[in-house]
mmCIF file of C-alpha atoms in Angstrom:
data_model
loop_
_atom_site.group_PDB
_atom_site.id
_atom_site.type_symbol
_atom_site.label_atom_id
_atom_site.label_comp_id
_atom_site.label_asym_id
_atom_site.label_seq_id
_atom_site.Cartn_x
_atom_site.Cartn_y
_atom_site.Cartn_z
ATOM 1 C CA MET J 68 -41.301 -25.762 60.094
ATOM 2 C CA LYS J 69 -44.382 -24.353 58.358
ATOM 3 C CA VAL J 70 -45.424 -25.600 54.874
ATOM 4 C CA ARG J 71 -44.881 -22.137 53.351
ATOM 5 C CA GLU J 72 -41.339 -21.914 54.767
ATOM 6 C CA GLU J 73 -40.561 -25.393 53.476
ATOM 7 C CA GLN J 74 -41.697 -24.432 49.970
ATOM 8 C CA VAL J 75 -39.516 -21.303 49.954
ATOM 9 C CA LEU J 76 -36.465 -23.246 51.167
ATOM 10 C CA ASP J 77 -37.100 -25.920 48.579
ATOM 11 C CA ARG J 78 -37.191 -23.356 45.748
ATOM 12 C CA ILE J 79 -33.943 -21.813 46.998
ATOM 13 C CA GLU J 80 -32.258 -25.209 47.165
ATOM 14 C CA ARG J 81 -33.350 -26.112 43.603
ATOM 15 C CA ALA J 82 -32.182 -22.766 42.269
ATOM 16 C CA ARG J 83 -28.775 -23.245 43.845
ATOM 17 C CA ALA J 84 -28.439 -26.803 42.490
ATOM 18 C CA ALA J 85 -28.996 -25.579 38.914
ATOM 19 C CA ARG J 86 -25.804 -25.177 36.770
ATOM 20 C CA PRO J 87 -24.752 -21.487 36.835
ATOM 21 C CA ARG J 88 -25.282 -19.643 33.524
ATOM 22 C CA LEU J 89 -23.201 -16.628 32.568
ATOM 23 C CA ARG J 90 -25.759 -14.252 31.060
ATOM 24 C CA GLU J 91 -23.513 -11.157 30.711
ATOM 25 C CA ASP J 92 -21.409 -10.633 27.595
ATOM 26 C CA ARG J 93 -18.981 -8.276 29.423
ATOM 27 C CA VAL J 94 -17.243 -8.542 32.791
ATOM 28 C CA THR J 95 -18.692 -6.351 35.567
ATOM 29 C CA LEU J 96 -17.354 -5.324 38.982
ATOM 30 C CA ALA J 97 -19.740 -7.869 40.523
ATOM 31 C CA HIS J 98 -17.723 -10.644 38.884
ATOM 32 C CA GLY J 99 -14.850 -9.697 41.211
ATOM 33 C CA ALA J 100 -16.866 -9.427 44.427
ATOM 34 C CA GLY J 101 -16.417 -13.027 45.519
ATOM 35 C CA GLY J 102 -20.140 -13.849 45.554
ATOM 36 C CA LYS J 103 -22.582 -15.481 43.203
ATOM 37 C CA ALA J 104 -21.393 -13.554 40.093
ATOM 38 C CA THR J 105 -17.776 -14.535 40.770
ATOM 39 C CA ARG J 106 -18.734 -18.189 41.212
ATOM 40 C CA THR J 107 -20.680 -18.094 37.912
ATOM 41 C CA LEU J 108 -17.716 -16.577 36.040
ATOM 42 C CA VAL J 109 -15.326 -19.168 37.479
ATOM 43 C CA GLU J 110 -17.635 -22.052 36.670
ATOM 44 C CA ALA J 111 -18.592 -20.883 33.184
ATOM 45 C CA VAL J 112 -15.211 -19.633 31.961
ATOM 46 C CA PHE J 113 -12.207 -20.697 34.014
ATOM 47 C CA ARG J 114 -13.366 -24.093 35.219
ATOM 48 C CA GLU J 115 -14.688 -24.888 31.737
ATOM 49 C CA ALA J 116 -11.288 -24.073 30.256
ATOM 50 C CA PHE J 117 -8.911 -25.388 32.943
ATOM 51 C CA GLY J 118 -10.970 -27.920 34.872
ATOM 52 C CA ASN J 119 -8.983 -30.678 36.658
ATOM 53 C CA PRO J 120 -9.343 -32.535 39.951
ATOM 54 C CA LEU J 121 -7.262 -30.050 41.934
ATOM 55 C CA LEU J 122 -8.864 -26.910 40.506
ATOM 56 C CA ASP J 123 -12.398 -28.295 40.674
ATOM 57 C CA ARG J 124 -12.239 -28.273 44.487
ATOM 58 C CA LEU J 125 -12.183 -24.459 44.290
ATOM 59 C CA ASP J 126 -10.315 -24.274 47.583
ATOM 60 C CA ASP J 127 -8.010 -21.411 48.608
ATOM 61 C CA SER J 128 -4.969 -23.565 47.720
ATOM 62 C CA ALA J 129 -4.303 -26.613 45.600
ATOM 63 C CA VAL J 130 -2.902 -29.416 47.809
ATOM 64 C CA PHE J 131 -0.974 -32.246 46.160
ATOM 65 C CA PRO J 132 1.633 -34.897 47.123
ATOM 66 C CA VAL J 133 5.153 -34.451 45.794
ATOM 67 C CA ASP J 134 6.512 -37.999 46.231
ATOM 68 C CA GLY J 135 3.600 -40.390 45.809
ATOM 69 C CA ALA J 136 0.518 -40.646 47.908
ATOM 70 C CA ALA J 137 2.469 -41.406 51.071
ATOM 71 C CA GLY J 138 4.887 -38.507 50.653
ATOM 72 C CA PRO J 139 4.644 -34.953 51.974
ATOM 73 C CA ALA J 140 2.080 -32.685 50.384
ATOM 74 C CA LEU J 141 2.486 -29.123 49.167
ATOM 75 C CA ALA J 142 -0.067 -26.334 49.062
ATOM 76 C CA PHE J 143 0.149 -23.818 46.196
ATOM 77 C CA THR J 144 -1.904 -20.633 45.779
ATOM 78 C CA THR J 145 -1.964 -17.262 44.001
ATOM 79 C CA ASP J 146 -3.761 -13.977 44.695
ATOM 80 C CA ALA J 147 -4.070 -10.607 42.938
ATOM 81 C CA SER J 148 -4.416 -7.309 44.820
ATOM 82 C CA VAL J 149 -6.084 -4.314 43.173
ATOM 83 C CA VAL J 150 -7.221 -2.432 46.274
ATOM 84 C CA SER J 151 -8.097 1.271 45.970
ATOM 85 C CA PRO J 152 -6.754 3.377 47.649
ATOM 86 C CA LEU J 153 -3.299 1.783 47.895
ATOM 87 C CA PHE J 154 -2.801 3.067 51.477
ATOM 88 C CA PHE J 155 -5.459 2.879 54.214
ATOM 89 C CA PRO J 156 -5.602 2.816 58.047
ATOM 90 C CA GLY J 157 -4.014 -0.415 59.286
ATOM 91 C CA GLY J 158 -2.253 -1.385 56.056
ATOM 92 C CA ASP J 159 -1.611 -0.989 52.363
ATOM 93 C CA ILE J 160 -1.599 -3.014 49.189
ATOM 94 C CA GLY J 161 1.813 -4.456 50.105
ATOM 95 C CA ASP J 162 0.998 -6.204 53.340
ATOM 96 C CA LEU J 163 -2.424 -7.053 51.998
ATOM 97 C CA ALA J 164 -0.798 -8.991 49.125
ATOM 98 C CA VAL J 165 1.549 -10.901 51.444
ATOM 99 C CA ASN J 166 -1.025 -11.658 54.137
ATOM 100 C CA GLY J 167 -3.654 -12.780 51.646
ATOM 101 C CA THR J 168 -1.399 -15.457 50.183
ATOM 102 C CA VAL J 169 -0.035 -16.540 53.548
ATOM 103 C CA ASN J 170 -3.585 -16.953 54.855
ATOM 104 C CA ASP J 171 -4.699 -18.984 51.828
ATOM 105 C CA LEU J 172 -1.875 -21.428 52.623
ATOM 106 C CA ALA J 173 -2.523 -21.406 56.370
ATOM 107 C CA VAL J 174 -6.218 -22.350 56.057
ATOM 108 C CA ALA J 175 -5.188 -25.309 53.910
ATOM 109 C CA GLY J 176 -3.249 -26.580 56.917
ATOM 110 C CA ALA J 177 0.120 -25.639 55.422
ATOM 111 C CA THR J 178 3.158 -23.909 56.855
ATOM 112 C CA PRO J 179 3.966 -21.146 54.313
ATOM 113 C CA LEU J 180 7.511 -21.288 52.944
ATOM 114 C CA HIS J 181 8.122 -18.929 50.001
ATOM 115 C CA LEU J 182 6.235 -16.303 48.009
ATOM 116 C CA SER J 183 6.679 -14.714 44.600
ATOM 117 C CA ALA J 184 5.472 -11.216 43.728
ATOM 118 C CA ALA J 185 4.584 -9.695 40.348
ATOM 119 C CA PHE J 186 4.090 -5.925 40.018
ATOM 120 C CA ILE J 187 2.112 -4.148 37.301
ATOM 121 C CA LEU J 188 3.058 -0.472 37.537
ATOM 122 C CA GLU J 189 1.584 2.501 35.722
ATOM 123 C CA GLU J 190 3.963 4.930 34.044
ATOM 124 C CA GLY J 191 4.477 7.884 36.385
ATOM 125 C CA PHE J 192 3.888 5.938 39.599
ATOM 126 C CA PRO J 193 5.975 7.509 42.410
ATOM 127 C CA VAL J 194 9.084 5.534 43.353
ATOM 128 C CA ALA J 195 8.630 6.719 46.931
ATOM 129 C CA ASP J 196 5.264 4.986 47.083
ATOM 130 C CA LEU J 197 6.770 1.853 45.594
ATOM 131 C CA ARG J 198 9.470 1.854 48.263
ATOM 132 C CA ARG J 199 6.793 2.285 50.921
ATOM 133 C CA ILE J 200 4.861 -0.665 49.514
ATOM 134 C CA THR J 201 7.901 -2.969 49.265
ATOM 135 C CA ALA J 202 8.941 -2.064 52.822
ATOM 136 C CA SER J 203 5.444 -3.042 53.987
ATOM 137 C CA MET J 204 5.732 -6.335 52.103
ATOM 138 C CA ARG J 205 9.126 -7.035 53.761
ATOM 139 C CA ARG J 206 7.656 -6.455 57.225
ATOM 140 C CA ALA J 207 4.604 -8.619 56.508
ATOM 141 C CA ALA J 208 6.751 -11.443 55.171
ATOM 142 C CA GLY J 209 8.954 -11.230 58.216
ATOM 143 C CA GLU J 210 5.978 -11.490 60.545
ATOM 144 C CA ALA J 211 4.728 -14.555 58.702
ATOM 145 C CA GLY J 212 8.206 -16.169 58.538
ATOM 146 C CA VAL J 213 8.277 -16.439 54.754
ATOM 147 C CA GLY J 214 10.631 -15.176 52.061
ATOM 148 C CA ILE J 215 9.787 -13.359 48.815
ATOM 149 C CA VAL J 216 12.078 -15.332 46.531
ATOM 150 C CA ALA J 217 10.978 -14.550 42.945
ATOM 151 C CA GLY J 218 9.201 -11.817 41.095
ATOM 152 C CA ASP J 219 8.368 -9.935 37.932
ATOM 153 C CA THR J 220 7.781 -6.292 36.999
ATOM 154 C CA LYS J 221 5.775 -4.831 34.123
ATOM 155 C CA VAL J 222 5.121 -1.137 33.412
ATOM 156 C CA VAL J 223 2.108 -0.065 31.347
ATOM 157 C CA GLU J 224 1.369 3.314 29.742
ATOM 158 C CA ARG J 225 -0.047 6.193 31.774
ATOM 159 C CA GLY J 226 -3.778 5.799 32.106
ATOM 160 C CA LYS J 227 -3.724 2.047 31.439
ATOM 161 C CA ALA J 228 -3.755 1.011 35.140
ATOM 162 C CA ASP J 229 -4.429 2.538 38.538
ATOM 163 C CA GLY J 230 -0.950 3.027 39.941
ATOM 164 C CA CYS J 231 0.045 -0.408 41.174
ATOM 165 C CA TYR J 232 -1.330 -3.929 41.058
ATOM 166 C CA ILE J 233 0.387 -6.870 42.830
ATOM 167 C CA THR J 234 0.052 -10.596 42.292
ATOM 168 C CA THR J 235 1.563 -12.916 44.878
ATOM 169 C CA SER J 236 1.905 -16.695 44.733
ATOM 170 C CA GLY J 237 2.954 -18.933 47.552
ATOM 171 C CA VAL J 238 3.965 -22.482 48.399
ATOM 172 C CA GLY J 239 3.862 -24.272 51.745
ATOM 173 C CA VAL J 240 4.239 -27.719 53.302
ATOM 174 C CA VAL J 241 1.003 -29.228 54.523
ATOM 175 C CA GLU J 242 1.441 -30.080 58.193
ATOM 176 C CA SER J 243 -2.136 -31.002 59.178
ATOM 177 C CA ALA J 244 -4.886 -30.479 56.585
ATOM 178 C CA PRO J 245 -8.458 -30.044 57.789
ATOM 179 C CA SER J 246 -10.408 -33.320 57.509
ATOM 180 C CA GLY J 247 -12.873 -31.728 55.064
ATOM 181 C CA GLU J 248 -15.754 -33.628 56.622
ATOM 182 C CA VAL J 249 -18.469 -31.386 58.153
ATOM 183 C CA LEU J 250 -21.091 -33.052 60.327
ATOM 184 C CA PRO J 251 -24.242 -31.957 62.198
ATOM 185 C CA GLY J 252 -23.193 -30.934 65.684
ATOM 186 C CA ASP J 253 -19.975 -29.303 64.577
ATOM 187 C CA SER J 254 -19.247 -25.786 65.843
ATOM 188 C CA VAL J 255 -18.600 -22.711 63.682
ATOM 189 C CA LEU J 256 -16.081 -20.146 64.938
ATOM 190 C CA VAL J 257 -14.624 -16.862 63.741
ATOM 191 C CA THR J 258 -11.239 -15.660 64.908
ATOM 192 C CA GLY J 259 -12.282 -12.094 65.618
ATOM 193 C CA PRO J 260 -14.616 -9.140 64.865
ATOM 194 C CA ILE J 261 -15.696 -9.101 61.227
ATOM 195 C CA GLY J 262 -15.982 -6.450 58.515
ATOM 196 C CA GLU J 263 -13.139 -4.184 59.586
ATOM 197 C CA HIS J 264 -11.086 -4.364 56.404
ATOM 198 C CA GLY J 265 -13.929 -3.722 53.954
ATOM 199 C CA VAL J 266 -15.376 -0.804 55.953
ATOM 200 C CA THR J 267 -11.889 0.725 56.435
ATOM 201 C CA VAL J 268 -11.095 0.727 52.702
ATOM 202 C CA MET J 269 -14.549 2.069 51.829
ATOM 203 C CA LEU J 270 -14.198 4.982 54.243
ATOM 204 C CA ALA J 271 -10.573 5.626 53.200
ATOM 205 C CA ARG J 272 -11.800 6.576 49.741
ATOM 206 C CA GLY J 273 -13.277 9.722 51.312
ATOM 207 C CA ASP J 274 -16.298 9.812 49.057
ATOM 208 C CA LEU J 275 -18.712 9.491 51.958
ATOM 209 C CA GLY J 276 -17.196 12.058 54.292
ATOM 210 C CA ILE J 277 -17.397 9.645 57.253
ATOM 211 C CA GLU J 278 -14.671 9.049 59.868
ATOM 212 C CA ALA J 279 -15.306 5.963 62.008
ATOM 213 C CA GLY J 280 -11.881 5.364 63.575
ATOM 214 C CA VAL J 281 -11.681 1.836 62.236
ATOM 215 C CA ALA J 282 -8.557 0.098 60.849
ATOM 216 C CA SER J 283 -8.065 -2.909 58.578
ATOM 217 C CA ASP J 284 -7.608 -6.250 60.216
ATOM 218 C CA THR J 285 -5.029 -7.379 57.647
ATOM 219 C CA ALA J 286 -2.659 -9.864 59.363
ATOM 220 C CA PRO J 287 -0.947 -13.239 58.801
ATOM 221 C CA LEU J 288 -2.945 -16.098 60.344
ATOM 222 C CA ASN J 289 -0.391 -18.927 60.042
ATOM 223 C CA GLY J 290 0.767 -18.616 63.669
ATOM 224 C CA LEU J 291 -2.761 -18.522 65.018
ATOM 225 C CA ILE J 292 -3.818 -21.563 62.990
ATOM 226 C CA ALA J 293 -0.701 -23.508 63.986
ATOM 227 C CA ASP J 294 -1.634 -22.987 67.648
ATOM 228 C CA LEU J 295 -5.205 -24.156 66.877
ATOM 229 C CA ARG J 296 -3.926 -27.290 65.131
ATOM 230 C CA ALA J 297 -1.687 -28.116 68.083
ATOM 231 C CA ALA J 298 -4.546 -27.672 70.606
ATOM 232 C CA CYS J 299 -7.125 -29.646 68.627
ATOM 233 C CA PRO J 300 -5.332 -32.327 66.602
ATOM 234 C CA GLY J 301 -7.729 -33.989 64.171
ATOM 235 C CA ALA J 302 -10.738 -31.896 65.233
ATOM 236 C CA VAL J 303 -10.564 -29.142 62.571
ATOM 237 C CA ARG J 304 -13.056 -29.853 59.770
ATOM 238 C CA ARG J 305 -12.787 -26.807 57.514
ATOM 239 C CA MET J 306 -11.019 -23.440 57.529
ATOM 240 C CA ARG J 307 -11.426 -20.431 55.187
ATOM 241 C CA ASP J 308 -10.269 -16.852 55.435
ATOM 242 C CA ALA J 309 -13.300 -14.579 55.060
ATOM 243 C CA THR J 310 -12.138 -12.252 52.297
ATOM 244 C CA ARG J 311 -14.396 -11.146 49.372
ATOM 245 C CA GLY J 312 -18.036 -11.946 50.125
ATOM 246 C CA GLY J 313 -17.306 -12.089 53.845
ATOM 247 C CA VAL J 314 -18.373 -14.703 56.409
ATOM 248 C CA ALA J 315 -21.756 -15.206 54.692
ATOM 249 C CA THR J 316 -20.211 -16.343 51.404
ATOM 250 C CA VAL J 317 -17.773 -18.676 53.129
ATOM 251 C CA LEU J 318 -20.562 -20.389 55.074
ATOM 252 C CA ASN J 319 -22.832 -20.646 52.045
ATOM 253 C CA GLU J 320 -20.084 -22.396 50.058
ATOM 254 C CA LEU J 321 -19.476 -24.687 52.996
ATOM 255 C CA ALA J 322 -23.174 -25.523 53.421
ATOM 256 C CA VAL J 323 -23.587 -26.345 49.735
ATOM 257 C CA ASP J 324 -20.372 -28.380 49.433
ATOM 258 C CA ALA J 325 -21.065 -30.439 52.571
ATOM 259 C CA GLY J 326 -24.841 -30.724 52.085
ATOM 260 C CA VAL J 327 -25.571 -29.420 55.584
ATOM 261 C CA ALA J 328 -27.250 -26.387 57.149
ATOM 262 C CA VAL J 329 -25.457 -23.722 59.180
ATOM 263 C CA ALA J 330 -27.425 -22.059 61.966
ATOM 264 C CA LEU J 331 -25.966 -18.704 63.014
ATOM 265 C CA ASP J 332 -26.752 -16.663 66.124
ATOM 266 C CA GLU J 333 -26.698 -12.944 65.233
ATOM 267 C CA ASP J 334 -25.975 -11.937 68.836
ATOM 268 C CA ALA J 335 -22.871 -14.180 68.882
ATOM 269 C CA VAL J 336 -21.300 -12.720 65.713
ATOM 270 C CA PRO J 337 -18.563 -10.270 66.843
ATOM 271 C CA VAL J 338 -18.904 -6.886 65.142
ATOM 272 C CA GLY J 339 -17.150 -3.797 66.473
ATOM 273 C CA PRO J 340 -19.274 -0.710 67.226
ATOM 274 C CA ALA J 341 -17.568 1.411 64.535
ATOM 275 C CA VAL J 342 -18.109 -1.223 61.844
ATOM 276 C CA ARG J 343 -21.699 -1.781 62.969
ATOM 277 C CA GLY J 344 -22.410 1.937 62.861
ATOM 278 C CA ALA J 345 -20.794 2.387 59.452
ATOM 279 C CA CYS J 346 -22.669 -0.608 58.036
ATOM 280 C CA GLU J 347 -26.004 0.708 59.327
ATOM 281 C CA LEU J 348 -25.257 4.083 57.712
ATOM 282 C CA LEU J 349 -24.219 2.539 54.392
ATOM 283 C CA GLY J 350 -26.930 -0.113 54.339
ATOM 284 C CA LEU J 351 -24.441 -3.034 54.499
ATOM 285 C CA ASP J 352 -24.660 -6.347 56.309
ATOM 286 C CA PRO J 353 -21.391 -7.030 58.198
ATOM 287 C CA LEU J 354 -21.709 -10.700 57.317
ATOM 288 C CA TYR J 355 -20.943 -9.863 53.689
ATOM 289 C CA VAL J 356 -18.090 -7.358 54.319
ATOM 290 C CA ALA J 357 -14.578 -8.620 53.641
ATOM 291 C CA CYS J 358 -11.960 -9.338 56.284
ATOM 292 C CA GLU J 359 -8.200 -9.815 55.647
ATOM 293 C CA GLY J 360 -7.170 -11.203 59.014
ATOM 294 C CA ARG J 361 -10.117 -13.346 60.083
ATOM 295 C CA ALA J 362 -10.854 -17.013 59.485
ATOM 296 C CA VAL J 363 -14.025 -19.068 59.675
ATOM 297 C CA ILE J 364 -13.280 -22.430 61.272
ATOM 298 C CA VAL J 365 -15.464 -25.514 61.730
ATOM 299 C CA VAL J 366 -14.430 -27.909 64.490
ATOM 300 C CA SER J 367 -16.091 -30.940 66.049
ATOM 301 C CA GLY J 368 -18.537 -30.053 68.805
ATOM 302 C CA GLU J 369 -16.408 -31.882 71.359
ATOM 303 C CA ALA J 370 -13.403 -29.713 70.520
ATOM 304 C CA GLU J 371 -15.273 -26.363 70.697
ATOM 305 C CA ALA J 372 -13.994 -25.247 74.116
ATOM 306 C CA ALA J 373 -10.376 -26.226 73.388
ATOM 307 C CA ALA J 374 -10.454 -24.510 69.969
ATOM 308 C CA LEU J 375 -11.931 -21.312 71.378
ATOM 309 C CA ALA J 376 -9.350 -21.239 74.199
ATOM 310 C CA ALA J 377 -6.458 -21.769 71.742
ATOM 311 C CA LEU J 378 -7.658 -18.976 69.477
ATOM 312 C CA ARG J 379 -8.259 -16.507 72.296
ATOM 313 C CA ALA J 380 -4.772 -17.210 73.710
ATOM 314 C CA HIS J 381 -3.184 -15.800 70.526
ATOM 315 C CA PRO J 382 -3.073 -11.995 70.010
ATOM 316 C CA LEU J 383 -4.818 -12.264 66.634
ATOM 317 C CA GLY J 384 -7.611 -14.453 68.061
ATOM 318 C CA ALA J 385 -8.467 -12.504 71.242
ATOM 319 C CA GLY J 386 -11.902 -11.666 69.837
ATOM 320 C CA ALA J 387 -12.698 -15.213 68.640
ATOM 321 C CA ALA J 388 -16.245 -16.449 69.119
ATOM 322 C CA VAL J 389 -18.547 -19.401 68.457
ATOM 323 C CA ILE J 390 -21.146 -18.031 66.053
ATOM 324 C CA GLY J 391 -23.200 -21.069 65.123
ATOM 325 C CA ARG J 392 -23.663 -24.789 64.655
ATOM 326 C CA VAL J 393 -23.833 -27.215 61.741
ATOM 327 C CA GLU J 394 -27.222 -28.860 61.432
ATOM 328 C CA GLU J 395 -28.683 -31.579 59.240
ATOM 329 C CA GLU J 396 -31.645 -29.644 57.778
ATOM 330 C CA PRO J 397 -32.252 -27.768 55.515
ATOM 331 C CA PRO J 398 -29.163 -28.827 53.493
ATOM 332 C CA GLY J 399 -27.264 -26.123 51.606
ATOM 333 C CA LEU J 400 -28.647 -23.163 53.540
ATOM 334 C CA VAL J 401 -27.350 -20.686 56.113
ATOM 335 C CA LEU J 402 -29.979 -19.532 58.559
ATOM 336 C CA LEU J 403 -29.562 -16.625 60.983
ATOM 337 C CA LYS J 404 -31.380 -16.368 64.305
ATOM 338 C CA THR J 405 -31.852 -12.626 64.563
ATOM 339 C CA SER J 406 -31.600 -10.425 67.633
ATOM 340 C CA PHE J 407 -35.372 -9.976 67.456
ATOM 341 C CA GLY J 408 -36.034 -13.707 67.700
ATOM 342 C CA GLY J 409 -36.823 -14.372 64.041
ATOM 343 C CA THR J 410 -34.955 -16.486 61.514
ATOM 344 C CA ARG J 411 -33.840 -15.472 58.027
ATOM 345 C CA VAL J 412 -31.905 -17.021 55.173
ATOM 346 C CA VAL J 413 -28.374 -15.640 54.681
ATOM 347 C CA ASP J 414 -27.947 -16.069 50.934
ATOM 348 C CA VAL J 415 -24.867 -15.778 48.742
ATOM 349 C CA LEU J 416 -23.686 -12.254 47.941
ATOM 350 C CA VAL J 417 -25.190 -11.254 44.583
ATOM 351 C CA GLY J 418 -24.053 -7.701 43.809
ATOM 352 C CA ASP J 419 -20.892 -5.815 44.664
ATOM 353 C CA PRO J 420 -21.493 -3.313 47.503
ATOM 354 C CA LEU J 421 -17.737 -2.722 48.054
ATOM 355 C CA PRO J 422 -15.641 -3.100 44.875
ATOM 356 C CA ARG J 423 -11.841 -3.258 44.889
ATOM 357 C CA ILE J 424 -11.335 -3.721 48.603
ATOM 358 C CA CYS J 425 -8.536 -6.290 48.239
#
């Protein structure tokens, strides 16, 4: 590596290691994008107020034993959905709310059991739309094998919301949690083509006048991940669903937390032609566009072939691919080998190119 490149990487590493400072005095849309601004808000406000050993892990779910250290463990999570529009090709806010919580439990190695759902409705919201949303939630819960067993409803004055917001919480039994240890030589996989959900929602707003024939990938991943766990017992290091901030944000958080580098191969990252075309037109990088039915999985290098075969054998993993490797240097960075033979740093998402997509 050249001296100049080493200096640049060193500056990036030192900047990332610095404690995040919340400079804004008002919340912006970027604070909900899942990238650097979101992390800063969480660290400076929520973690400062609520910090505890379970929350400080900042995982998708909190995992804790229920009967002493040797007893079974539960995973518990919560997720709010504010997507706009409420209905889009491939899904709606209802199945999105269910699948998001199911997937947060699944990537913690848990079998989802029960969900709760809280609705914030705006005065004047059509009952027909609410019935359509709840029917979608029922179907999604059935596909995931979970029940919606508790809930709450609030109605706010006309103009005080945007139709319907849903918050879902879920609990599951941890069957086989990822080891958490990430080592050089490990393989990085994704379970299918990326970016489909974010692009679909963006185009469904109709502001751009573009029709790309793409649909959201929203889906429950618990069945797919159960098959992976069975095929590769003990070999799964980390799993995350690539929602806000996309694959790039997931891998950056992984690289920083584990103190390793992630080397991606751009040609190996699965991106559908419609998503690629829309991203080129909109000036977006598919690596940062949200998915709602894709997971990023790190497995030991020895288990790569078995893991890939298990994923591709499941209908939701037919497009799975190995997209990179874990390396020792430079720690905390994600590097992308481009199609043109160069290498660039894939940094954390800073702004908010696609607000309210989940």
